[in-house]
Amino acid sequence: MPPTSEILTAERILEATEEVLRRHGPAKATVVDVARALGVSHGSVYRHFRTKAALREAVTKRWLDRTSESLAGIAADASRDPRQRLGDWLAALFEAKRRKAGDDPELFATYMVLTDENGGAVAEHITDLTGQLTRIVRAGVDAGVFTAADPAATARALFQATGRFHDPGYHREWELPGVEDEFDAVVGLLLRGLGV
Amino acid sequence: MPPTSEILTAERILEATEEVLRRHGPAKATVVDVARALGVSHGSVYRHFRTKAALREAVTKRWLDRTSESLAGIAADASRDPRQRLGDWLAALFEAKRRKAGDDPELFATYMVLTDENGGAVAEHITDLTGQLTRIVRAGVDAGVFTAADPAATARALFQATGRFHDPGYHREWELPGVEDEFDAVVGLLLRGLGV
């Protein structure tokens, strides 16, 4: 039996795929490159991901999930009052996206291509995030601090109104001076709008 | 003396330029094409616009100005109360952009390329629009119906929070079902947030 570190898991394949994408770029990366990086046959990779498209979708989903998982804790944190929770969640989303764009611009550009190709994974990601927001809005309504007849619709409005601070299409704006004041002004207006 | 209709004005050149751009696309359109469409020498065109870049910038500015001019009347209309004026102005901006994108998709795509090239003209356009918004916010503060310590900052926040409904990057979303409800939800939240 091979040592645990050498068992070919889906996760190990996805890690290697990200590395191959980073190195070769999204246009050139192939399943053969991934297999070579892992020292396995490409058939072994195909046993986990039936097509190259499925592999690309899975690696996109994994990248998006990293953001939503880091936010889920805030959405569920009943120790913060809902206004604080909403402000913190939106700030954490902005910060997570900004870090992804700023810390590793090449990988970010790669994932911009992959998210363009994988509309389904992106839609799922947005559903996930607005679901977390809905949970916070509902907590605020229950606590009597937010007014929202339809918390899911309000959550979508909050997500859309803050798009400038999480939609990757705006990533160039995130490094400009004053962007944090702009974020605070938008979130401040929205929080006031939500108040009872 | 030639009849008035044949005097070569900057406006006639810009009209012809738009038509040439529509026909040839932004990559291929040349000053010679514009001169040919007008039946004049390219030297005559250069007497009005010193370079091809200047001509492209001017035609971009003209396209953007058409939107802001159509909104200026609403911003200045003291007969509407400021809340109504703000809602109407945002709806008119959304409608104007949506019409540009939907009625003539090829010309819209052309202008997406041109606005990418002419960041200065776009920045001026945004300054113009947020200036109109500032005027409405100030009118609301003066009338005692809006709270805004810094009307210009609030205007920028309103503009950014509604980006999904006027930023051309989102034009594909404007045809989806439900987009009007989404617009209403965002604007409703913002209007409540502005209230005293």
XYZ file of C-alpha atoms in Angstrom:
392
model
C 0.000 0.000 0.000
C 1.434 3.436 -0.871
C 1.950 5.944 1.959
C -1.106 8.196 2.539
C 0.625 11.185 0.939
C 0.776 9.293 -2.337
C -2.838 8.170 -2.575
C -4.280 9.966 -5.581
C -7.221 11.885 -4.129
C -9.413 14.371 -5.958
C -7.963 17.058 -3.709
C -4.381 16.228 -4.716
C -5.364 16.361 -8.381
C -7.028 19.753 -7.879
C -3.967 21.121 -6.091
C -1.751 19.966 -8.932
C -4.205 21.385 -11.482
C -4.056 24.796 -9.858
C -0.270 24.662 -9.964
C -0.271 23.611 -13.630
C -2.734 26.396 -14.481
C -0.541 28.892 -12.696
C 2.506 27.703 -14.620
C 1.086 27.176 -18.123
C -1.892 29.541 -18.123
C -5.499 28.478 -18.768
C -5.128 28.252 -22.549
C -2.274 25.742 -22.528
C -2.750 23.616 -19.402
C -3.662 20.000 -20.240
C -4.646 16.895 -18.318
C -1.336 15.353 -19.396
C 0.502 18.215 -17.656
C -1.474 17.527 -14.489
C -0.724 13.793 -14.639
C 2.958 14.500 -15.240
C 3.110 16.878 -12.256
C 1.670 14.090 -10.092
C 3.829 11.341 -11.606
C 0.763 9.317 -12.628
C -0.845 8.335 -15.926
C -3.505 10.600 -17.381
C -5.904 7.652 -17.067
C -5.560 7.946 -13.270
C -6.632 11.567 -13.445
C -9.585 10.698 -15.688
C -10.756 8.148 -13.093
C -11.487 11.118 -10.799
C -12.549 13.674 -13.420
C -14.125 12.213 -16.506
C -13.233 15.121 -18.805
C -10.893 18.063 -18.943
C -13.955 20.318 -18.657
C -15.051 18.541 -15.461
C -11.561 19.022 -14.000
C -11.557 22.713 -14.875
C -14.983 23.148 -13.370
C -13.972 21.373 -10.158
C -10.866 23.507 -9.716
C -12.955 26.655 -10.286
C -15.500 25.527 -7.732
C -12.729 24.820 -5.212
C -11.312 28.311 -5.676
C -14.739 29.923 -5.214
C -15.584 27.719 -2.244
C -12.482 28.897 -0.413
C -14.081 32.355 -0.203
C -17.554 31.246 0.813
C -16.246 28.849 3.446
C -14.219 31.605 5.066
C -17.385 33.722 5.339
C -19.767 31.050 6.590
C -18.416 31.406 10.119
C -19.348 35.093 10.238
C -22.836 34.462 8.833
C -23.478 31.888 11.545
C -21.938 33.819 14.436
C -24.888 34.569 16.691
C -22.599 36.283 19.197
C -22.335 39.331 16.897
C -25.425 41.493 16.606
C -26.870 41.343 13.087
C -25.771 44.852 12.045
C -22.200 44.093 13.063
C -22.424 40.681 11.456
C -23.581 42.176 8.145
C -20.871 44.849 8.127
C -18.182 42.318 9.042
C -19.379 39.836 6.422
C -19.329 42.405 3.604
C -15.903 43.660 4.717
C -14.567 40.094 4.848
C -15.908 39.380 1.350
C -14.244 42.513 -0.019
C -11.002 41.672 1.775
C -10.966 38.049 0.567
C -11.530 39.034 -3.077
C -9.027 41.845 -2.868
C -6.404 39.553 -1.423
C -6.977 37.002 -4.187
C -6.561 39.688 -6.845
C -3.614 41.463 -5.255
C -1.522 38.647 -3.803
C -1.314 36.463 -6.905
C -2.427 38.454 -9.980
C -1.500 35.704 -12.459
C -3.543 33.056 -10.705
C -6.375 35.565 -10.390
C -6.278 36.244 -14.150
C -6.350 32.491 -14.730
C -9.433 32.122 -12.582
C -11.094 35.045 -14.371
C -10.843 32.928 -17.542
C -12.074 29.808 -15.757
C -15.059 31.543 -14.144
C -16.020 32.873 -17.589
C -16.103 29.283 -18.833
C -17.946 27.900 -15.805
C -21.094 29.953 -15.409
C -22.727 27.152 -13.428
C -20.034 27.141 -10.741
C -20.257 30.930 -10.470
C -24.059 30.863 -10.170
C -23.745 28.265 -7.389
C -21.178 30.446 -5.627
C -23.471 33.478 -5.772
C -26.386 31.395 -4.480
C -24.185 30.251 -1.631
C -23.118 33.787 -0.721
C -26.590 35.318 -0.972
C -27.845 32.400 1.143
C -25.411 33.419 3.874
C -26.562 37.026 3.549
C -30.200 35.923 3.778
C -29.385 34.207 7.045
C -27.943 37.442 8.461
C -30.886 39.528 7.231
C -33.306 37.056 8.811
C -31.428 37.198 12.109
C -31.753 40.997 12.007
C -35.474 40.829 11.293
C -35.916 38.332 14.146
C -33.944 40.605 16.476
C -36.115 43.556 15.459
C -33.198 45.608 14.081
C -33.789 45.129 10.314
C -36.874 45.713 8.185
C -37.145 43.279 5.270
C -40.428 41.895 3.959
C -38.543 39.399 1.784
C -35.121 38.624 3.329
C -33.899 36.695 0.276
C -34.711 39.607 -2.051
C -33.075 42.034 0.378
C -29.994 39.812 0.553
C -29.759 39.843 -3.243
C -30.092 43.642 -3.254
C -27.284 43.927 -0.676
C -25.086 41.638 -2.738
C -25.745 43.535 -5.947
C -25.385 46.981 -4.368
C -21.915 46.039 -3.084
C -20.796 44.444 -6.378
C -18.118 47.055 -6.896
C -16.379 45.603 -3.833
C -16.498 41.923 -4.727
C -17.163 41.495 -8.454
C -13.775 40.528 -9.984
C -14.510 42.803 -12.955
C -13.752 45.734 -10.629
C -10.474 44.373 -9.296
C -8.450 47.285 -10.691
C -10.446 49.720 -8.552
C -9.586 47.863 -5.365
C -6.076 49.285 -5.231
C -7.102 52.921 -5.722
C -6.826 55.385 -2.841
C -10.171 56.095 -1.224
C -11.713 52.724 -2.026
C -12.194 51.923 1.651
C -14.051 55.167 2.273
C -16.209 54.341 -0.738
C -16.944 50.897 0.670
C -17.878 52.430 4.037
C -20.168 54.980 2.361
C -22.044 52.304 0.394
C -22.350 49.912 3.334
C -23.357 52.766 5.648
C -26.218 53.742 3.323
C -27.375 50.140 3.019
C -27.279 49.519 6.772
C -29.323 52.654 7.350
C -31.753 51.503 4.663
C -32.172 48.175 6.435
C -32.823 49.736 9.841
C -36.267 49.628 11.417
C -20.270 79.052 -50.937
C -21.480 75.485 -50.351
C -25.009 74.959 -48.967
C -25.135 74.781 -45.155
C -25.658 71.022 -45.217
C -22.277 70.635 -46.871
C -20.193 72.774 -44.508
C -17.791 70.381 -42.834
C -18.529 70.822 -39.122
C -17.056 68.788 -36.258
C -20.562 67.429 -35.668
C -20.869 66.159 -39.257
C -17.471 64.474 -38.960
C -18.497 62.804 -35.693
C -21.760 61.562 -37.206
C -19.860 60.074 -40.133
C -17.279 58.591 -37.767
C -19.986 56.804 -35.795
C -21.415 55.411 -39.027
C -17.954 54.243 -40.193
C -17.303 52.634 -36.807
C -20.621 50.850 -37.011
C -19.810 49.562 -40.492
C -16.126 48.642 -40.144
C -15.791 48.002 -36.417
C -13.399 49.818 -34.084
C -10.320 47.833 -35.138
C -10.541 48.649 -38.836
C -12.146 52.118 -39.065
C -9.698 54.734 -40.377
C -9.713 58.483 -40.896
C -9.579 57.827 -44.652
C -12.865 55.881 -44.358
C -14.439 58.845 -42.562
C -13.188 61.307 -45.201
C -14.456 59.045 -47.989
C -17.900 58.791 -46.366
C -18.051 62.588 -46.300
C -16.619 63.033 -49.812
C -13.762 65.185 -48.509
C -9.980 64.773 -48.233
C -8.564 63.288 -45.055
C -6.726 66.602 -44.592
C -10.115 68.281 -44.099
C -10.924 65.862 -41.299
C -7.534 66.448 -39.689
C -8.218 70.205 -39.652
C -10.970 69.473 -37.086
C -9.346 66.553 -35.255
C -5.584 66.605 -35.217
C -5.130 62.853 -34.797
C -7.088 59.658 -35.203
C -6.931 59.273 -31.404
C -8.473 62.730 -30.924
C -11.285 61.822 -33.318
C -11.970 58.558 -31.513
C -11.990 60.332 -28.173
C -14.389 62.998 -29.430
C -16.838 60.439 -30.805
C -16.712 58.542 -27.507
C -17.365 61.720 -25.546
C -20.317 62.553 -27.828
C -21.825 59.109 -27.206
C -21.434 59.428 -23.435
C -22.726 63.008 -23.411
C -25.972 61.916 -25.080
C -26.789 59.998 -21.866
C -25.795 62.690 -19.398
C -27.615 65.419 -21.331
C -30.821 63.412 -21.289
C -30.568 63.152 -17.484
C -29.620 66.741 -16.719
C -33.234 67.832 -17.063
C -34.363 65.455 -14.314
C -31.533 66.500 -11.983
C -32.545 70.143 -12.366
C -36.314 69.621 -12.151
C -37.261 71.374 -8.917
C -40.934 70.535 -9.496
C -40.286 66.900 -8.492
C -39.619 66.279 -4.823
C -36.034 65.061 -4.281
C -36.959 61.450 -3.505
C -38.964 61.206 -6.711
C -36.240 63.009 -8.605
C -33.586 60.575 -7.388
C -35.685 57.517 -8.222
C -36.578 58.896 -11.648
C -32.978 59.852 -12.410
C -31.637 56.379 -11.548
C -34.415 54.717 -13.546
C -33.717 56.988 -16.532
C -29.991 56.181 -16.371
C -30.730 52.446 -16.316
C -33.206 52.802 -19.173
C -30.840 54.904 -21.317
C -27.966 52.435 -20.933
C -30.219 49.469 -21.478
C -31.606 50.981 -24.649
C -28.120 51.661 -25.978
C -27.101 48.062 -25.322
C -30.294 46.430 -26.562
C -31.277 48.548 -29.576
C -27.953 48.474 -31.408
C -25.712 45.764 -29.927
C -22.989 46.184 -32.566
C -22.605 49.897 -31.989
C -22.665 49.236 -28.240
C -19.848 46.692 -28.572
C -17.913 49.247 -30.617
C -18.311 51.834 -27.893
C -17.251 49.307 -25.247
C -13.916 49.122 -27.108
C -13.722 52.912 -27.448
C -14.497 53.589 -23.787
C -11.752 51.116 -22.839
C -9.329 53.210 -24.889
C -10.560 56.559 -23.588
C -10.402 56.404 -19.817
C -10.308 60.198 -19.627
C -13.637 60.619 -21.425
C -15.202 57.974 -19.178
C -13.879 59.621 -16.010
C -15.343 62.948 -17.183
C -18.672 61.257 -17.880
C -18.770 59.766 -14.385
C -17.867 63.117 -12.845
C -20.696 64.662 -14.808
C -23.235 62.052 -13.680
C -22.197 62.073 -10.018
C -22.336 65.899 -10.186
C -25.986 65.640 -11.215
C -26.613 63.175 -8.393
C -24.906 65.512 -5.918
C -27.306 68.234 -6.964
C -30.289 65.979 -6.216
C -28.853 64.865 -2.863
C -28.254 68.508 -1.899
C -31.806 69.422 -2.846
C -33.024 66.604 -0.572
C -30.872 67.772 2.317
C -32.111 71.346 1.833
C -35.703 70.111 1.776
C -35.097 68.152 4.983
C -35.918 64.759 3.412
C -32.372 63.348 3.016
C -29.570 62.952 5.537
C -26.104 63.355 4.014
C -23.169 64.948 5.787
C -21.187 64.987 2.546
C -23.563 65.089 -0.460
C -20.790 64.478 -3.008
C -19.627 61.336 -1.166
C -23.233 60.163 -0.836
C -23.779 60.770 -4.555
C -20.730 58.648 -5.358
C -22.026 55.889 -3.066
C -25.418 55.980 -4.826
C -23.736 55.785 -8.208
C -21.519 52.884 -7.180
C -24.278 50.979 -5.397
C -26.391 51.058 -8.572
C -23.504 50.102 -10.880
C -25.153 46.834 -11.811
C -27.844 48.887 -13.534
C -25.662 51.250 -15.530
C -22.128 49.860 -15.814
C -21.871 48.501 -19.391
C -19.960 45.475 -18.074
C -23.303 44.198 -16.762
C -25.236 44.685 -19.997
C -26.003 40.982 -20.372
C -27.887 41.013 -17.057
C -30.189 43.794 -18.240
C -32.250 41.445 -20.382
C -32.808 38.829 -17.678
C -36.247 38.389 -16.135
C -36.514 39.969 -12.710
C -33.932 42.680 -13.344
C -36.493 45.427 -12.764
C -37.484 43.999 -9.395
C -33.804 43.846 -8.535
C -33.376 47.478 -9.519
C -36.362 48.456 -7.379
C -35.018 46.510 -4.391
C -31.611 48.197 -4.567
C -33.027 51.691 -5.105
C -35.616 51.147 -2.369
C -32.904 50.252 0.147
C -30.810 53.256 -0.849
C -33.740 55.684 -0.639
C -34.571 54.398 2.812
C -30.921 54.757 3.773
C -30.958 58.383 2.657
C -34.118 59.243 4.573
C -34.007 61.468 7.643
